[in-house]
PDB file of C-alpha atoms in Angstrom:
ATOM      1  CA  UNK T   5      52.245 184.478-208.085  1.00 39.00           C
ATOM      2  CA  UNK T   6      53.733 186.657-205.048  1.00 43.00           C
ATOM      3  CA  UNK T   7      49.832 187.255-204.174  1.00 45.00           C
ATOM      4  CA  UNK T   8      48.382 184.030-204.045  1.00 44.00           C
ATOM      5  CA  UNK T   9      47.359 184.315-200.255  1.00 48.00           C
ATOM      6  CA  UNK T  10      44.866 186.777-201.263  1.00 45.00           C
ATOM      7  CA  UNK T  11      42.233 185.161-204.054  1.00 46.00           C
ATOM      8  CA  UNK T  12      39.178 184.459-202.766  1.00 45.00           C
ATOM      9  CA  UNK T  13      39.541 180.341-202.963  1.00 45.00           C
ATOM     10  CA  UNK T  14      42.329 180.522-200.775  1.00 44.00           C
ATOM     11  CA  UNK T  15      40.990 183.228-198.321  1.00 41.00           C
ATOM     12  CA  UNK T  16      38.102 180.559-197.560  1.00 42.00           C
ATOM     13  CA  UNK T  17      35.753 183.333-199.347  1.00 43.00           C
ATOM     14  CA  UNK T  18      33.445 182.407-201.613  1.00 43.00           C
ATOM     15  CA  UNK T  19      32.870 183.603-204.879  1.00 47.00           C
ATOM     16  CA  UNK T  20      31.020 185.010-205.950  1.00 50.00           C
ATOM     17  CA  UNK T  21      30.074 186.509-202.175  1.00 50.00           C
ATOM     18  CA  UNK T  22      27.259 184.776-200.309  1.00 44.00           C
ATOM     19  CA  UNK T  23      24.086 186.697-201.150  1.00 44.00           C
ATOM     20  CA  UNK T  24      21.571 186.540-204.112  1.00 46.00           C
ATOM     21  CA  UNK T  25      25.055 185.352-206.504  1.00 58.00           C
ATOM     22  CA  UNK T  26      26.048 182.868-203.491  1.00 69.00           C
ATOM     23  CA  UNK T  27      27.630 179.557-204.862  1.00 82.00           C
ATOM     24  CA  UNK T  28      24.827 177.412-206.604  1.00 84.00           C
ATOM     25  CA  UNK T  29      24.695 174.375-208.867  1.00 83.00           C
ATOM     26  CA  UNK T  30      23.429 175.218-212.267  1.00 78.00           C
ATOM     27  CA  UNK T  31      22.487 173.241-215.358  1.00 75.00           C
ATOM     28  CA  UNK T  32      25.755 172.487-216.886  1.00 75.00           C
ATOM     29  CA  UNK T  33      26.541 170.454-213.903  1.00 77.00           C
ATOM     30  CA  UNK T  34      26.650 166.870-214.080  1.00 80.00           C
ATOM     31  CA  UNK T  35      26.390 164.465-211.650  1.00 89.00           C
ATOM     32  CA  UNK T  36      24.691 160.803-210.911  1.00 90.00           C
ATOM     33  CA  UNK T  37      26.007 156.816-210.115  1.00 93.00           C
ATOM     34  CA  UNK T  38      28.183 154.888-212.599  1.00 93.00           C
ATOM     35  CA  UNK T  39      26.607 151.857-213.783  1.00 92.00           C
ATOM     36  CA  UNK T  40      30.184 149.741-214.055  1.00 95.00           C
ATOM     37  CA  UNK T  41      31.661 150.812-210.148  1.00 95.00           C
ATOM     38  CA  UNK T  42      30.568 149.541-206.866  1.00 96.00           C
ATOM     39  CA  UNK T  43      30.129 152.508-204.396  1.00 97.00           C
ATOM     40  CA  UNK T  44      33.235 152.315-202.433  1.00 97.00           C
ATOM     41  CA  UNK T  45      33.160 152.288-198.767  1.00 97.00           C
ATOM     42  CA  UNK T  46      34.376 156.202-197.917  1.00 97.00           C
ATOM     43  CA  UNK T  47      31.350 157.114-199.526  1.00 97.00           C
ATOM     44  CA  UNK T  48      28.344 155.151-198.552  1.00 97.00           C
ATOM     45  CA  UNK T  49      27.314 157.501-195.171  1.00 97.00           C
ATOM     46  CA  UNK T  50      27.285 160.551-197.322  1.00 98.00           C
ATOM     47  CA  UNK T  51      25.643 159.116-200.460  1.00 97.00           C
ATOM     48  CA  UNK T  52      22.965 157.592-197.808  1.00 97.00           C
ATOM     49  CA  UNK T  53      22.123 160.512-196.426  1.00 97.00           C
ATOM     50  CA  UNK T  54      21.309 162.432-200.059  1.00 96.00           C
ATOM     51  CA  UNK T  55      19.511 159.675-201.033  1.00 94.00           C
ATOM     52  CA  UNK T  56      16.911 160.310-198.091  1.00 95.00           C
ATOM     53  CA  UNK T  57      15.572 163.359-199.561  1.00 94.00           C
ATOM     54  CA  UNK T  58      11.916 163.133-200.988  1.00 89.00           C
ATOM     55  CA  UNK T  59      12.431 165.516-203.924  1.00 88.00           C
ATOM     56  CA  UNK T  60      15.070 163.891-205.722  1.00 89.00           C
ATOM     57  CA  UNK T  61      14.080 162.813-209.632  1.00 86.00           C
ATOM     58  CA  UNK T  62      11.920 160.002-209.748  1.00 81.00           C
ATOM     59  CA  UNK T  63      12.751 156.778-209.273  1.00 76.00           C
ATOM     60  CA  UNK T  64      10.556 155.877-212.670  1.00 69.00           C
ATOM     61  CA  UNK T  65      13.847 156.712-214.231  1.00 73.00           C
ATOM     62  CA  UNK T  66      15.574 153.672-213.162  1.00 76.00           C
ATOM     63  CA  UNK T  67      18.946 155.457-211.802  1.00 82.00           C
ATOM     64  CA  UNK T  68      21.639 153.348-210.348  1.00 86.00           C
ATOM     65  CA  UNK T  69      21.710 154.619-206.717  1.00 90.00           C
ATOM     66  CA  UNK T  70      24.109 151.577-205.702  1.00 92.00           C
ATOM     67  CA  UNK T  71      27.359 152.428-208.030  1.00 95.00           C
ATOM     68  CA  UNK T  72      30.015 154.853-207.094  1.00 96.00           C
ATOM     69  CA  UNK T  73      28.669 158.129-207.063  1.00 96.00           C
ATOM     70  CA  UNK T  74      29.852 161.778-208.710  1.00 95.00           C
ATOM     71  CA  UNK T  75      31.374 163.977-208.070  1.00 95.00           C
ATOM     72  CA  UNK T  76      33.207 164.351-205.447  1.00 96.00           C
ATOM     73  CA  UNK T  77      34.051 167.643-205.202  1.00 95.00           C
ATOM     74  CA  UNK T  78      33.147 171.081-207.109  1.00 93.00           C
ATOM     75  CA  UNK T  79      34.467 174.339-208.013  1.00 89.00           C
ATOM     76  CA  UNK T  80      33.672 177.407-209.449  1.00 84.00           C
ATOM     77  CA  UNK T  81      33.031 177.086-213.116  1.00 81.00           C
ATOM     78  CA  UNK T  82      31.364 180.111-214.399  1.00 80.00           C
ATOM     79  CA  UNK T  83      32.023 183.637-215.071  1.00 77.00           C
ATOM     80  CA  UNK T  84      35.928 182.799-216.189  1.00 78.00           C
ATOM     81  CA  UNK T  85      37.523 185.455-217.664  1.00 76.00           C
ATOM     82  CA  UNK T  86      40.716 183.495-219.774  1.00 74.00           C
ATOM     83  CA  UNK T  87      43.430 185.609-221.254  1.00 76.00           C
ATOM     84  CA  UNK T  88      45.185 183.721-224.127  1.00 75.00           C
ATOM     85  CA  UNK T  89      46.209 186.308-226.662  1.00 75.00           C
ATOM     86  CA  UNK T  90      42.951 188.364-225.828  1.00 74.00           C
ATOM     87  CA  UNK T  91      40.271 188.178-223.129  1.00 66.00           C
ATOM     88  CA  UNK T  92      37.730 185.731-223.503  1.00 68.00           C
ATOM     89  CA  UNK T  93      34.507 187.192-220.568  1.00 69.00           C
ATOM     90  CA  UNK T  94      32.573 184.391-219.535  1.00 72.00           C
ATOM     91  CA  UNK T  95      34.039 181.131-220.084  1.00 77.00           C
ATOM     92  CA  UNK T  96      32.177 178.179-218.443  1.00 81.00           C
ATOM     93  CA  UNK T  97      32.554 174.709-217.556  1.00 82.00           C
ATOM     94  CA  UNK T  98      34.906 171.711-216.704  1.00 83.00           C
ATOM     95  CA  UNK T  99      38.030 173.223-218.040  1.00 82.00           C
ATOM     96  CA  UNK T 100      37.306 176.090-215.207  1.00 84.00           C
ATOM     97  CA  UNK T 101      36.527 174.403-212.417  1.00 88.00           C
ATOM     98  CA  UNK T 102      39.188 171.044-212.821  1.00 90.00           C
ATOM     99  CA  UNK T 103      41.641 173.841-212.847  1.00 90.00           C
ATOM    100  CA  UNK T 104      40.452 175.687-210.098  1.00 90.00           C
ATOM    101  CA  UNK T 105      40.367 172.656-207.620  1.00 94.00           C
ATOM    102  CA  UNK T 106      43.270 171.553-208.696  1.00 95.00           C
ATOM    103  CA  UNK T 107      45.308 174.438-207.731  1.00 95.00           C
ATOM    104  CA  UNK T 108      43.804 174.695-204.275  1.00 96.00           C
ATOM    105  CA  UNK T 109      44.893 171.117-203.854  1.00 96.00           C
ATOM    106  CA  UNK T 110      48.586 172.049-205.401  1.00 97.00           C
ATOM    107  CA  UNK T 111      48.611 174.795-202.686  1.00 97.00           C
ATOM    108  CA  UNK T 112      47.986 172.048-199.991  1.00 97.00           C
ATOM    109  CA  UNK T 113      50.399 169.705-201.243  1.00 97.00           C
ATOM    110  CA  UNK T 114      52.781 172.831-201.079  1.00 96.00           C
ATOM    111  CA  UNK T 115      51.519 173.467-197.428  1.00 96.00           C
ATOM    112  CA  UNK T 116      52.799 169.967-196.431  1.00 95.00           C
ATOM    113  CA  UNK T 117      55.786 169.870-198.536  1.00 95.00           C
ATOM    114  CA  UNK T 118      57.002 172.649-196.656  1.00 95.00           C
ATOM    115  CA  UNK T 119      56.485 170.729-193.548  1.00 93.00           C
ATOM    116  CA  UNK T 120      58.566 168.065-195.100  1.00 93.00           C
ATOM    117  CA  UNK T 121      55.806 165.977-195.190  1.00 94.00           C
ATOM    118  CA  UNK T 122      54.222 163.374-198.204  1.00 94.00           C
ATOM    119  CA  UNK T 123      51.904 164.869-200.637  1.00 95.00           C
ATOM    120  CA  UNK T 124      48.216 163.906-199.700  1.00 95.00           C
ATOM    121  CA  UNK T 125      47.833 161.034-202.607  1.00 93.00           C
ATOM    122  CA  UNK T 126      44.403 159.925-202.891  1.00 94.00           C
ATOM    123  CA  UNK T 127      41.975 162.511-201.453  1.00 95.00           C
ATOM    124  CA  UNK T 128      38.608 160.699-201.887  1.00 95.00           C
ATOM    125  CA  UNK T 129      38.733 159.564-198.196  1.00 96.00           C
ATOM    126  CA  UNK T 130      40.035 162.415-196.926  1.00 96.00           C
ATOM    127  CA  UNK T 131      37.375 163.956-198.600  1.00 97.00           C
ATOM    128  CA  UNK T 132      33.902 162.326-197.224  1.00 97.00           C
ATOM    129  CA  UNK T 133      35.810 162.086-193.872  1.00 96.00           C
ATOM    130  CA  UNK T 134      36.231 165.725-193.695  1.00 97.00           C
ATOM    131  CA  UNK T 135      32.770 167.315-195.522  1.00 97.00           C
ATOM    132  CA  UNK T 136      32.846 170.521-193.011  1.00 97.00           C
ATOM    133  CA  UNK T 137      36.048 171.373-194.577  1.00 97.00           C
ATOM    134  CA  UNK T 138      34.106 172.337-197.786  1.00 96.00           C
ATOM    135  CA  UNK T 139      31.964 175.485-198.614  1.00 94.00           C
ATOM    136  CA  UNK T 140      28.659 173.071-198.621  1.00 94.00           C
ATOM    137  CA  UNK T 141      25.997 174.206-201.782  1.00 93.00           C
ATOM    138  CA  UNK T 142      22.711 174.151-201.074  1.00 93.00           C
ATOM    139  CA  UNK T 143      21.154 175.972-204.053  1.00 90.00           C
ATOM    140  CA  UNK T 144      20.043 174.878-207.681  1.00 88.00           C
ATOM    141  CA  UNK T 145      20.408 171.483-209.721  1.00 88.00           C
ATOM    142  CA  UNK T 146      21.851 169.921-212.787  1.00 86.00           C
ATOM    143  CA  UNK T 147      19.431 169.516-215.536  1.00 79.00           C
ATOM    144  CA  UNK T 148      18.663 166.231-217.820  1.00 68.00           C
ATOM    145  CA  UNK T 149      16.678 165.452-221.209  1.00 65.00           C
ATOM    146  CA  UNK T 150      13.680 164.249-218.521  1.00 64.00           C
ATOM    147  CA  UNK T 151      13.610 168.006-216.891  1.00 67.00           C
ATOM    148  CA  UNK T 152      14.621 166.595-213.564  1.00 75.00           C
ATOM    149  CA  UNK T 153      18.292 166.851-212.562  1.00 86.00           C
ATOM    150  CA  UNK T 154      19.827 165.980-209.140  1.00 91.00           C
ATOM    151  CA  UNK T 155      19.597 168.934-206.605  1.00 92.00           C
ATOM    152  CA  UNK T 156      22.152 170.526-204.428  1.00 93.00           C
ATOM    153  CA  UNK T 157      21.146 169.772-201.006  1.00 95.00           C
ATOM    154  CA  UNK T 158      22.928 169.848-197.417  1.00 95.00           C
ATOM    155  CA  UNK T 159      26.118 167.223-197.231  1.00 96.00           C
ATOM    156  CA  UNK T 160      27.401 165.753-199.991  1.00 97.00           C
ATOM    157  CA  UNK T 161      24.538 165.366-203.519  1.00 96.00           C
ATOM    158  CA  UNK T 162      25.376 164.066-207.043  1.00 94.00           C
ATOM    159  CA  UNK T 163      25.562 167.537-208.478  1.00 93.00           C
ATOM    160  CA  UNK T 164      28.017 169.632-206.277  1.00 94.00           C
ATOM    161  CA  UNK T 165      29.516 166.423-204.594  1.00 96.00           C
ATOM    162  CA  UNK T 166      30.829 167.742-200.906  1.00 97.00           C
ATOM    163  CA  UNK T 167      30.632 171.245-201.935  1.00 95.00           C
ATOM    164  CA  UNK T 168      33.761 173.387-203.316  1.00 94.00           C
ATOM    165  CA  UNK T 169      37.366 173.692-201.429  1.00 95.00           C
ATOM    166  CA  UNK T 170      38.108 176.245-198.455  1.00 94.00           C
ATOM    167  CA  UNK T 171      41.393 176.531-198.362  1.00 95.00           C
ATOM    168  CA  UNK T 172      41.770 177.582-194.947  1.00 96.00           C
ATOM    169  CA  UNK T 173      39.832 174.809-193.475  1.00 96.00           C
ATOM    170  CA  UNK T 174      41.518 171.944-195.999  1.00 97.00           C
ATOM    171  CA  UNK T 175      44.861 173.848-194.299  1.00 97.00           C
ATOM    172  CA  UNK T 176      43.957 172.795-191.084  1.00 97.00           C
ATOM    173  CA  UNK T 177      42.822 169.709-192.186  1.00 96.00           C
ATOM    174  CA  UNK T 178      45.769 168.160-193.735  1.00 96.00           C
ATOM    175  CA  UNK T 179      48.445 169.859-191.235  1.00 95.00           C
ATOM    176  CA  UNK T 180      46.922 167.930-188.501  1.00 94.00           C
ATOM    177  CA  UNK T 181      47.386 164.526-190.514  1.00 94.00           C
ATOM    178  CA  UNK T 182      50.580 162.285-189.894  1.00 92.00           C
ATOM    179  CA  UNK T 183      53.904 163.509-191.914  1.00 90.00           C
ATOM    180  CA  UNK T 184      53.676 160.431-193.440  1.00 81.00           C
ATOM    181  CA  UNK T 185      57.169 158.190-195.333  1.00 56.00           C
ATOM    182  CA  UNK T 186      58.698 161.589-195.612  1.00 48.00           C
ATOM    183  CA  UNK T 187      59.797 163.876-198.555  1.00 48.00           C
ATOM    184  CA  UNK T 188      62.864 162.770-200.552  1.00 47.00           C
ATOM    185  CA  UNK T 189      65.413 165.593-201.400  1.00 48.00           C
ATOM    186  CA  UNK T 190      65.358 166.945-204.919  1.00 46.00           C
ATOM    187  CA  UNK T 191      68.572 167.311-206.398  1.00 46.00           C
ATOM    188  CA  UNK T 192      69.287 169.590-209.168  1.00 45.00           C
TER     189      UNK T 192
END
């Protein structure tokens, strides 16, 4: 796509634009602490921190707050328009948004590539070490059978995780890492 440099994701632009449709958790997200993982390390500080707010669900409802926690990061999962023989307006969800983050974190594996450095490999701890490097969402909540979900709040929260990927400040982030072993040469 000769144009890439110029969708909003990559710009560091959020979409839709801040305002009254700024980014916002809504209903069909998901979010929480497994009940089979131990909260790894890279994430305790952040997790911590969320779990200080007063107007999280009630505790009545027994949640885990001590097992790894999800999700890490968000994207953009509403409004899709997906052309696959015709247009289908307003596709939702998972298969939207996994997508969507994905291919910002192709375009930064491309980014070091090009540097001939390694591919970044597991991003959780570059993640939580690097929160500032994500649009941050503040607005909205998941929803549950109990009416309570978990709300979006400043820093990383079980509903938006750190917040969705700006391009421009991931770019800076993983240019100033090491090159790491090296890329090998393809050969075709």
């Amino acid at each position: 796509m000769e144009n890439w440099k110029s969708t909003p994701l990559v710009r560091g632009k959020t979409w839709p634009k801040p305002g009254t449709e700024a980014e916002k958790a809504i209903g069909l997200s998901s979010g929480g602490f497994s009940d089979y993982w131990p909260m790894p390390d890279y994430q305790k500080e952040a997790v911590s921190a969320y779990l200080k707010n007063e107007d999280l669900p009630s505790k009545s409802r027994r949640y885990n707050v001590t097992g790894r926690a999800y999700p890490d990061i968000s994207a953009q999962a509403t409004r899709f328009v997906v052309i696959a023989g015709l247009p289908m307006p307003g596709v939702s969800g998972t298969s939207c948004a996994s997508p969507t983050a994905a291919g910002v974190i192709a375009l930064l594996n491309d980014l070091r590539l090009q540097k001939n450095a390694s591919t970044l490999g597991f991003l959780n701890p570059l993640i939580y070490s690097n929160l500032a490097a994500f649009n941050d969402i503040t607005e909205g909540s998941s929803f549950s059978d109990c009416g309570e979900g978990w709300p979006a709040k400043a820093g990383w929260d079980a509903v938006t995780g750190a917040g969705t990927p700006d391009y421009q400040r991931l770019a800076k982030v993983v240019q100033s890492l090491p090159s790491g072993q090296g890329v090998a040469e393809l050969i075709v």
